Short mmCIF file of N, CA and C in Angstrom, two decimals:
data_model
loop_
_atom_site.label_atom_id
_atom_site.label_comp_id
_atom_site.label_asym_id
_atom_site.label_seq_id
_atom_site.Cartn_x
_atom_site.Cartn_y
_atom_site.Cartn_z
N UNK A 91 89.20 -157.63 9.58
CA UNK A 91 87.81 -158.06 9.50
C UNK A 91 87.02 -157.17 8.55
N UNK A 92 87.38 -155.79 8.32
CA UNK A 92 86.64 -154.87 7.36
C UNK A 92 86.92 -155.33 6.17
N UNK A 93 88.48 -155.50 5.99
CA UNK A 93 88.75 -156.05 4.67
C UNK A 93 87.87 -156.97 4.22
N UNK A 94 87.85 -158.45 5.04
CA UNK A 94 87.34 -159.50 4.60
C UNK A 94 85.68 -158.92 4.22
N UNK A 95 85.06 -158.05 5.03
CA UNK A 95 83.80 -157.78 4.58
C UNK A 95 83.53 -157.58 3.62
N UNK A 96 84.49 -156.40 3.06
CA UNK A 96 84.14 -155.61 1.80
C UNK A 96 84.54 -156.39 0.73
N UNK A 97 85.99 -157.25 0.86
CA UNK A 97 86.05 -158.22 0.18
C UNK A 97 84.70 -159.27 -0.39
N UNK A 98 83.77 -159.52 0.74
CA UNK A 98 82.60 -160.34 0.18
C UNK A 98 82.09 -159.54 -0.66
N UNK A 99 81.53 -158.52 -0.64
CA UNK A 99 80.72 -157.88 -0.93
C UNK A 99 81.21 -157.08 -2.15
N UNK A 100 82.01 -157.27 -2.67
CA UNK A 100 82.51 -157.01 -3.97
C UNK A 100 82.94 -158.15 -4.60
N UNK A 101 83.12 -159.31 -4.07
CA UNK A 101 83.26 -160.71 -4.54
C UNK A 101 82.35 -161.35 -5.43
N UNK A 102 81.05 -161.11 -4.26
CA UNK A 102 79.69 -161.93 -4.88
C UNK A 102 79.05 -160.69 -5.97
N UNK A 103 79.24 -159.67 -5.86
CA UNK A 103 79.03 -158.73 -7.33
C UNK A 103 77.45 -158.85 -6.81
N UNK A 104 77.09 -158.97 -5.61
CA UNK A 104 75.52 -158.50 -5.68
C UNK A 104 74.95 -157.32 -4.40
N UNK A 105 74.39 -156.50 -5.07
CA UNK A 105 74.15 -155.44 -4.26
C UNK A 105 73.40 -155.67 -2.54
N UNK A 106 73.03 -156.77 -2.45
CA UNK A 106 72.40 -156.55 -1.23
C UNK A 106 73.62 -157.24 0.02
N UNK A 107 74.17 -157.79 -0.61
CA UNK A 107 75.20 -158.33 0.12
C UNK A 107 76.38 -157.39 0.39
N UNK A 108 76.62 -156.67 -0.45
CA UNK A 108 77.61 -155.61 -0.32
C UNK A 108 76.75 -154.45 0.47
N UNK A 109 75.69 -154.35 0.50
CA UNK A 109 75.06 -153.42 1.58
C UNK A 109 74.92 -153.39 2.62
N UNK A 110 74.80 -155.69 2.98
CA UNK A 110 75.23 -156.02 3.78
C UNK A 110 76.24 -156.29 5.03
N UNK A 111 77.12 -156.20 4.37
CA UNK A 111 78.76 -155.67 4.71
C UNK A 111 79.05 -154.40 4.97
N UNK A 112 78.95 -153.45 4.09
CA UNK A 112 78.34 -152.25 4.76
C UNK A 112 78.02 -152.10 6.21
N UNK A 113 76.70 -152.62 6.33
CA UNK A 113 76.29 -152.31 7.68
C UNK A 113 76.84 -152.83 8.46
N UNK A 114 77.54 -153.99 8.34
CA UNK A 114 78.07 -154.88 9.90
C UNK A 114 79.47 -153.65 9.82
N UNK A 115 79.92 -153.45 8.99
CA UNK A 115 81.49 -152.59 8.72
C UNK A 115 80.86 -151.19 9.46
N UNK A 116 79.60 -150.88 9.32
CA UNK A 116 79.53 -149.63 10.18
C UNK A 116 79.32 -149.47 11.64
N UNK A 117 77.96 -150.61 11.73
CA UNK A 117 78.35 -151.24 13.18
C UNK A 117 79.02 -151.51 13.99
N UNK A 118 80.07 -152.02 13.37
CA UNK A 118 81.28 -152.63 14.14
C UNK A 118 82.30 -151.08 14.44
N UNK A 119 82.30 -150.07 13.66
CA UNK A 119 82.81 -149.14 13.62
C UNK A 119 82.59 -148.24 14.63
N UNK A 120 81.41 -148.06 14.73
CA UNK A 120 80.79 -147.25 15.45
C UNK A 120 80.36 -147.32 16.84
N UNK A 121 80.29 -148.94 16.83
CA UNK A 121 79.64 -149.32 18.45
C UNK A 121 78.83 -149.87 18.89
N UNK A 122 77.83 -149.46 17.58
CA UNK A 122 76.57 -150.17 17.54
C UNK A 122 76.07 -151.15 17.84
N UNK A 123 74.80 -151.38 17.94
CA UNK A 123 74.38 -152.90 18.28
C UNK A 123 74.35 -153.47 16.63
N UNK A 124 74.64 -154.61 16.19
CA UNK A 124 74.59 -155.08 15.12
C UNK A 124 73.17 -156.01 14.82
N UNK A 125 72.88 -156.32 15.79
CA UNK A 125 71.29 -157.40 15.76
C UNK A 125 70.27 -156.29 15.39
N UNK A 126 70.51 -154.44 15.80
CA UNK A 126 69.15 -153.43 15.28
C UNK A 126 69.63 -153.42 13.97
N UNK A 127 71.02 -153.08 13.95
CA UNK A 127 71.41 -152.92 12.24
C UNK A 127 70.95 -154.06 11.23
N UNK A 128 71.11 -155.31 11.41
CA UNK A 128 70.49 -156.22 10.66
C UNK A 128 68.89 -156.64 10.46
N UNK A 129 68.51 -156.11 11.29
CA UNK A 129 66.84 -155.82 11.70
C UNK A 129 66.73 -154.67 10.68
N UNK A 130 67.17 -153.53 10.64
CA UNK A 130 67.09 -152.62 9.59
C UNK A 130 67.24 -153.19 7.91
N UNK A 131 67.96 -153.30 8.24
CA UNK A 131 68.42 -153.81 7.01
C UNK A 131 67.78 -154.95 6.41
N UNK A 132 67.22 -155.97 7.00
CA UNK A 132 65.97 -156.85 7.02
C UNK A 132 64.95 -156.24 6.56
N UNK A 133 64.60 -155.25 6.70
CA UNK A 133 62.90 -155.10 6.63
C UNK A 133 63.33 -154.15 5.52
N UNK A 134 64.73 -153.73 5.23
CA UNK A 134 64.65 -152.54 3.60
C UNK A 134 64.43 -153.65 2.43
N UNK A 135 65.38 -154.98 2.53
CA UNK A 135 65.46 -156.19 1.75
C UNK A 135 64.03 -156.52 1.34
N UNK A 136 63.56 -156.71 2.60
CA UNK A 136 61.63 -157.45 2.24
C UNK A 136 61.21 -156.13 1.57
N UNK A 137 61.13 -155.09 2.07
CA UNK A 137 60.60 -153.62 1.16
C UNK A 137 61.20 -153.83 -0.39
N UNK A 138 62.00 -154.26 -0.42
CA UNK A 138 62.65 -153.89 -1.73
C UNK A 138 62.23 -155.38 -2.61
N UNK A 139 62.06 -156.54 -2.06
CA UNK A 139 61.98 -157.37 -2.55
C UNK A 139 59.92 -157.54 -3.11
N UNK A 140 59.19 -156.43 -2.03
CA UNK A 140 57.65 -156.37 -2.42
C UNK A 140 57.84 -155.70 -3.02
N UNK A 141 58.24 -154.62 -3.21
CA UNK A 141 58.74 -153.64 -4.19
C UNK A 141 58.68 -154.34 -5.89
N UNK A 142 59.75 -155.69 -6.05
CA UNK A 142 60.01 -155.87 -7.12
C UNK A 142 58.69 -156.57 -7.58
N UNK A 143 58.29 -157.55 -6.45
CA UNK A 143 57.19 -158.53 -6.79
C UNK A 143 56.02 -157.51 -7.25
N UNK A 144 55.14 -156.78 -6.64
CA UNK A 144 54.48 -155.55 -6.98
C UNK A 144 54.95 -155.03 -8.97
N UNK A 145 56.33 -154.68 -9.32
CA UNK A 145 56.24 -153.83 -10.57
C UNK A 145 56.26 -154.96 -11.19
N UNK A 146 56.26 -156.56 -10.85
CA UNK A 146 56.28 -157.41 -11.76
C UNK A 146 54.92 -158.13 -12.34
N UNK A 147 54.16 -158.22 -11.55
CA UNK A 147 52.70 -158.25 -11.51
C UNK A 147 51.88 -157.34 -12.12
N UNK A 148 52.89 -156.05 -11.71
CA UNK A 148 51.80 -154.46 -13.21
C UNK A 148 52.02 -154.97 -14.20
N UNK A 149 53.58 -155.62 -14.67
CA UNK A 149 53.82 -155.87 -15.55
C UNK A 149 53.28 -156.86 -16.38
N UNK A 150 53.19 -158.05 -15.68
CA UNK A 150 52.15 -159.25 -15.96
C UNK A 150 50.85 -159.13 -16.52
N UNK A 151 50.22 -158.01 -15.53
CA UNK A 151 49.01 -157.59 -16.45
C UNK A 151 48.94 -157.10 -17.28
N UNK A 152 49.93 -156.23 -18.15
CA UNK A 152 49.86 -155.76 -19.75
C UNK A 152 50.22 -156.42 -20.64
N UNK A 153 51.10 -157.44 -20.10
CA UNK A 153 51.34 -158.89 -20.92
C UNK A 153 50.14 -159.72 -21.16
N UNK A 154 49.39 -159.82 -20.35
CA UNK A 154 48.48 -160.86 -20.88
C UNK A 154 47.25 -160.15 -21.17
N UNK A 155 46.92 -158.78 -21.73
CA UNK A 155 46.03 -158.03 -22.58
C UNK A 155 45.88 -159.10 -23.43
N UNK A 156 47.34 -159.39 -24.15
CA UNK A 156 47.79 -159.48 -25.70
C UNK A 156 46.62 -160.41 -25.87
N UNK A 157 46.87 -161.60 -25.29
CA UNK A 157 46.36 -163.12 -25.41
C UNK A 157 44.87 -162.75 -25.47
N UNK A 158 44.80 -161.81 -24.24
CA UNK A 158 43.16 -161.86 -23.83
C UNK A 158 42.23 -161.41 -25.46
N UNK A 159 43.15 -160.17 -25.92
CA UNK A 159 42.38 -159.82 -26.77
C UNK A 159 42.28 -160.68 -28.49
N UNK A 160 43.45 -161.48 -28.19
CA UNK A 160 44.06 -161.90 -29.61
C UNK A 160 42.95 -163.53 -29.57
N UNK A 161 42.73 -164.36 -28.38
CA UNK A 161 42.19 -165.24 -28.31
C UNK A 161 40.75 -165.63 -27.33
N UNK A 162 41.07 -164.58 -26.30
CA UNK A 162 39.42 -164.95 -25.82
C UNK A 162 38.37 -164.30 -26.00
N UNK A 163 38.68 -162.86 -26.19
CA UNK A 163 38.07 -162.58 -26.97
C UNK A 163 36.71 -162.63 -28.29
N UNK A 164 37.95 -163.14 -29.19
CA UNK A 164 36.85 -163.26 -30.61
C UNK A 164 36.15 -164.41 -30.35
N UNK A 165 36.46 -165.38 -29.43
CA UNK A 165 35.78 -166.00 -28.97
C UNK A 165 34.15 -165.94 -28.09
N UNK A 166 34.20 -164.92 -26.97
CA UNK A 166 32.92 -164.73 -26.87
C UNK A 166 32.35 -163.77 -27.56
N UNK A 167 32.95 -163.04 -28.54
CA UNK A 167 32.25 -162.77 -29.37
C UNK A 167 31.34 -163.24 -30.31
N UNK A 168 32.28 -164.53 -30.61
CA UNK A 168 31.60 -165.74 -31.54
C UNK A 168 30.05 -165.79 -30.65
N UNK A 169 30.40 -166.38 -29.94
CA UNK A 169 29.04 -167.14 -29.08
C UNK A 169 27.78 -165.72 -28.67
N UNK A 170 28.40 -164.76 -28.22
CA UNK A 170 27.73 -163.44 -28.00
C UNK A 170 26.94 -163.04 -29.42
N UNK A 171 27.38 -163.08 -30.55
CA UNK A 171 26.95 -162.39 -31.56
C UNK A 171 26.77 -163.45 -32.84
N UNK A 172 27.04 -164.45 -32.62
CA UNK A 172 26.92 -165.74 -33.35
C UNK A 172 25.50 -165.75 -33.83
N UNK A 173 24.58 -165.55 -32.92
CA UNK A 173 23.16 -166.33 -32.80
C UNK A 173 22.40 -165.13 -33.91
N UNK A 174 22.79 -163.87 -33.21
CA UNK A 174 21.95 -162.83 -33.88
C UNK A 174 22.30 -162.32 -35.30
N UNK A 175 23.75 -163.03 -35.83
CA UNK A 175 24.60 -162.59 -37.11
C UNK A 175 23.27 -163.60 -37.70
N UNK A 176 23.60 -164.71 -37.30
CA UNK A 176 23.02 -165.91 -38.18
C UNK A 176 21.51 -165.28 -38.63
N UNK A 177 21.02 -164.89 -37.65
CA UNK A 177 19.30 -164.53 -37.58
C UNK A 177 19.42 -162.95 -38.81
N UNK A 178 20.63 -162.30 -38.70
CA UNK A 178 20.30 -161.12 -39.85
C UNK A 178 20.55 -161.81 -40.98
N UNK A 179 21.93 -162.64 -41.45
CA UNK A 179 21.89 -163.24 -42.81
C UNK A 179 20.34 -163.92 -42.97
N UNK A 180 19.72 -164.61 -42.27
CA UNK A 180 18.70 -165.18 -43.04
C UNK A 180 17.62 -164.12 -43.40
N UNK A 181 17.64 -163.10 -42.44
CA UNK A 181 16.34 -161.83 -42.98
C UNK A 181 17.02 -161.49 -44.00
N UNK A 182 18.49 -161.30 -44.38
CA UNK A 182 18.50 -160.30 -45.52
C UNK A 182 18.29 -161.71 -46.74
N UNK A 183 18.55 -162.70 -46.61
CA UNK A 183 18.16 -163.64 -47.79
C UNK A 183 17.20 -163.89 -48.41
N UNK A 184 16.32 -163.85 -47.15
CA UNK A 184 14.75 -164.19 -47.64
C UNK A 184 13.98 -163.07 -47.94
N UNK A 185 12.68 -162.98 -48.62
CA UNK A 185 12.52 -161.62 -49.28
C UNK A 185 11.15 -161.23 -48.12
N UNK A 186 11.04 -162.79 -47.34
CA UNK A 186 9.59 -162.40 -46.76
C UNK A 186 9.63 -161.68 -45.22
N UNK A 187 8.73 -161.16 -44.86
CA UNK A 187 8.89 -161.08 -43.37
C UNK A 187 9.18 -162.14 -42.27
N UNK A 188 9.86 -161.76 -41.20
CA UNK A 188 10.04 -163.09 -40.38
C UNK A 188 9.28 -163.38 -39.32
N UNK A 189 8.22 -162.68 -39.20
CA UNK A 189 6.90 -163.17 -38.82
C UNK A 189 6.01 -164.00 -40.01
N UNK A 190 5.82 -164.79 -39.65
CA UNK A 190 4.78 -166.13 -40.86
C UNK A 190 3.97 -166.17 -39.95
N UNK A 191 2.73 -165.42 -40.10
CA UNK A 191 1.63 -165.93 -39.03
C UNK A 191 1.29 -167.56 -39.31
N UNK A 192 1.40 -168.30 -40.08
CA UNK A 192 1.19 -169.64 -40.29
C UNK A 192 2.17 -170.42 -39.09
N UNK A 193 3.06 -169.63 -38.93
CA UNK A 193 4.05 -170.62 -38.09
C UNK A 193 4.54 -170.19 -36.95
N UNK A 194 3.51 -168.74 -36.46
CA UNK A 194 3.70 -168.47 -35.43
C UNK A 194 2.41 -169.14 -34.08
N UNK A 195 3.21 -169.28 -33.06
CA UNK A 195 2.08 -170.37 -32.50
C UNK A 195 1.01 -169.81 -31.35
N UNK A 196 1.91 -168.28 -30.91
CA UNK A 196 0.79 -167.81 -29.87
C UNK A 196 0.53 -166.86 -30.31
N UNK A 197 -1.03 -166.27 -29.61
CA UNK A 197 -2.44 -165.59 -30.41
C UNK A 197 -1.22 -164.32 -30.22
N UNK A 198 -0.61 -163.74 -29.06
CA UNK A 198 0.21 -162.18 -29.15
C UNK A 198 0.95 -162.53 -29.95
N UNK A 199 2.44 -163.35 -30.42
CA UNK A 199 3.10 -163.08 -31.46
C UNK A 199 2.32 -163.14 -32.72
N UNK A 200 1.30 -163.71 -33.04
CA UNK A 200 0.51 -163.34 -34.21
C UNK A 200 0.16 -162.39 -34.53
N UNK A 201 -0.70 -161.50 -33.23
CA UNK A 201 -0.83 -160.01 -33.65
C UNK A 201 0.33 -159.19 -33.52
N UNK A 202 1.28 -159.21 -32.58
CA UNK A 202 2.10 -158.40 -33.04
C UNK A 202 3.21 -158.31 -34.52
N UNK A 203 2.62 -159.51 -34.91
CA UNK A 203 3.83 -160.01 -36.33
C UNK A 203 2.48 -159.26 -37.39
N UNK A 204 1.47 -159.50 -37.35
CA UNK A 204 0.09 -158.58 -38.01
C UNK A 204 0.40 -157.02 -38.26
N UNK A 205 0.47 -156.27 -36.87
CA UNK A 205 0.67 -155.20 -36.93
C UNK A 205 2.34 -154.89 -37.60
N UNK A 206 3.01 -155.58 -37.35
CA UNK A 206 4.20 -155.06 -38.00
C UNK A 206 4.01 -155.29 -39.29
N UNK A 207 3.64 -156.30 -39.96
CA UNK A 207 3.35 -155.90 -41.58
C UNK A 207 2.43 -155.17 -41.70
N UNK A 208 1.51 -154.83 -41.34
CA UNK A 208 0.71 -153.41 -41.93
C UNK A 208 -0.82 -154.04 -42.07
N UNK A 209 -0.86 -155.66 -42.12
CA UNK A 209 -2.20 -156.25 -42.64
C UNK A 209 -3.54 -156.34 -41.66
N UNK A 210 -3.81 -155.01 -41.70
CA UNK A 210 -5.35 -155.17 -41.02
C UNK A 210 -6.26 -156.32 -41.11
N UNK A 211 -6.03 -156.93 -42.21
CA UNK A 211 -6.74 -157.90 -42.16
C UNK A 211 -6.54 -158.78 -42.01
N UNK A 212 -5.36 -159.56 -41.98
CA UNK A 212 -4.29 -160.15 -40.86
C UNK A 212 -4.95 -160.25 -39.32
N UNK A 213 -4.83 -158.70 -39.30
CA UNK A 213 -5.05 -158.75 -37.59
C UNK A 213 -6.81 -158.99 -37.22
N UNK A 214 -7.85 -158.92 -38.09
CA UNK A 214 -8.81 -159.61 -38.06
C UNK A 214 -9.14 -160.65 -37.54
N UNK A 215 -8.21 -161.47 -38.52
CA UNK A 215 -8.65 -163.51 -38.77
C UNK A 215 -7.83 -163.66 -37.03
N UNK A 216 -6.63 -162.95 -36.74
CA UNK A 216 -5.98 -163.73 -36.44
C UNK A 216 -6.98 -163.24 -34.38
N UNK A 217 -7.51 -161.78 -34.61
CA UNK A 217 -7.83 -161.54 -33.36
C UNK A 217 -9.44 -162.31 -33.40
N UNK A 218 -9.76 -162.69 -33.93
CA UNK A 218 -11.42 -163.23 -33.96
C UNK A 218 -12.16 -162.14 -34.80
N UNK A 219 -12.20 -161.65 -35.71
CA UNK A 219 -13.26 -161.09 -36.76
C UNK A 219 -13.26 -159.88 -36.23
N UNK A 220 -13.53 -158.95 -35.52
CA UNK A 220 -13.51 -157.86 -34.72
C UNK A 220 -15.40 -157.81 -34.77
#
């Protein structure tokens, strides 16, 4: 009966099964109860098997950096920095300020677009004559 054990367990060429065999081969040797030995040996299997699931999942997460950074990324970047790129190319194109009190519509952005160009007299017309 030992034979045939160890026989499996070098047959199937896989380690938990040959560890398997093992234990009933020591059990049986020794006296033991074989239902605690397989109970042992049960709960090293699940340990060993969270074990693998666990370093495979660390692993998972450095794998998918790649993607994150290669594609979603430049993506919200696009949309994040899209709006305000667009808004500097047109200041550096145009030669004027981007306050136009003509086309600004409330009395505070008027004066504050006043005071940022410098035109006191700007800020006159636009506050009521002083």
């Amino acid at each position: 009966r030992r034979d045939v054990l160890r026989d499996l367990g070098t047959r199937t060429g896989v380690d938990d099964v040959r560890a398997l065999a093992a234990v009933i081969i020591q059990a049986e040797k020794f006296g033991s109860s074989i239902g605690a030995a397989l109970r042992v040996q049960s709960d090293g299997m699940r340990l060993k098997r969270r074990q693998l699931a666990e370093e495979r999942a660390a692993k998972t997460a450095v794998k998918i950096m790649i993607p994150l950074v290669l594609f979603i990324f430049p993506g919200v970047f696009v949309v994040l920095v899209g709006p305000a790129g667009i808004q500097i190319a047109k200041l550096t194109q145009s030669s004027r300020w981007p306050c136009d009190l003509k086309r600004v519509p409330r009395f505070a952005d008027q004066s504050a677009c006043a005071v940022a160009q410098g035109s006191f007299d700007s800020l006159k017309l636009v506050s009521g004559g002083w």
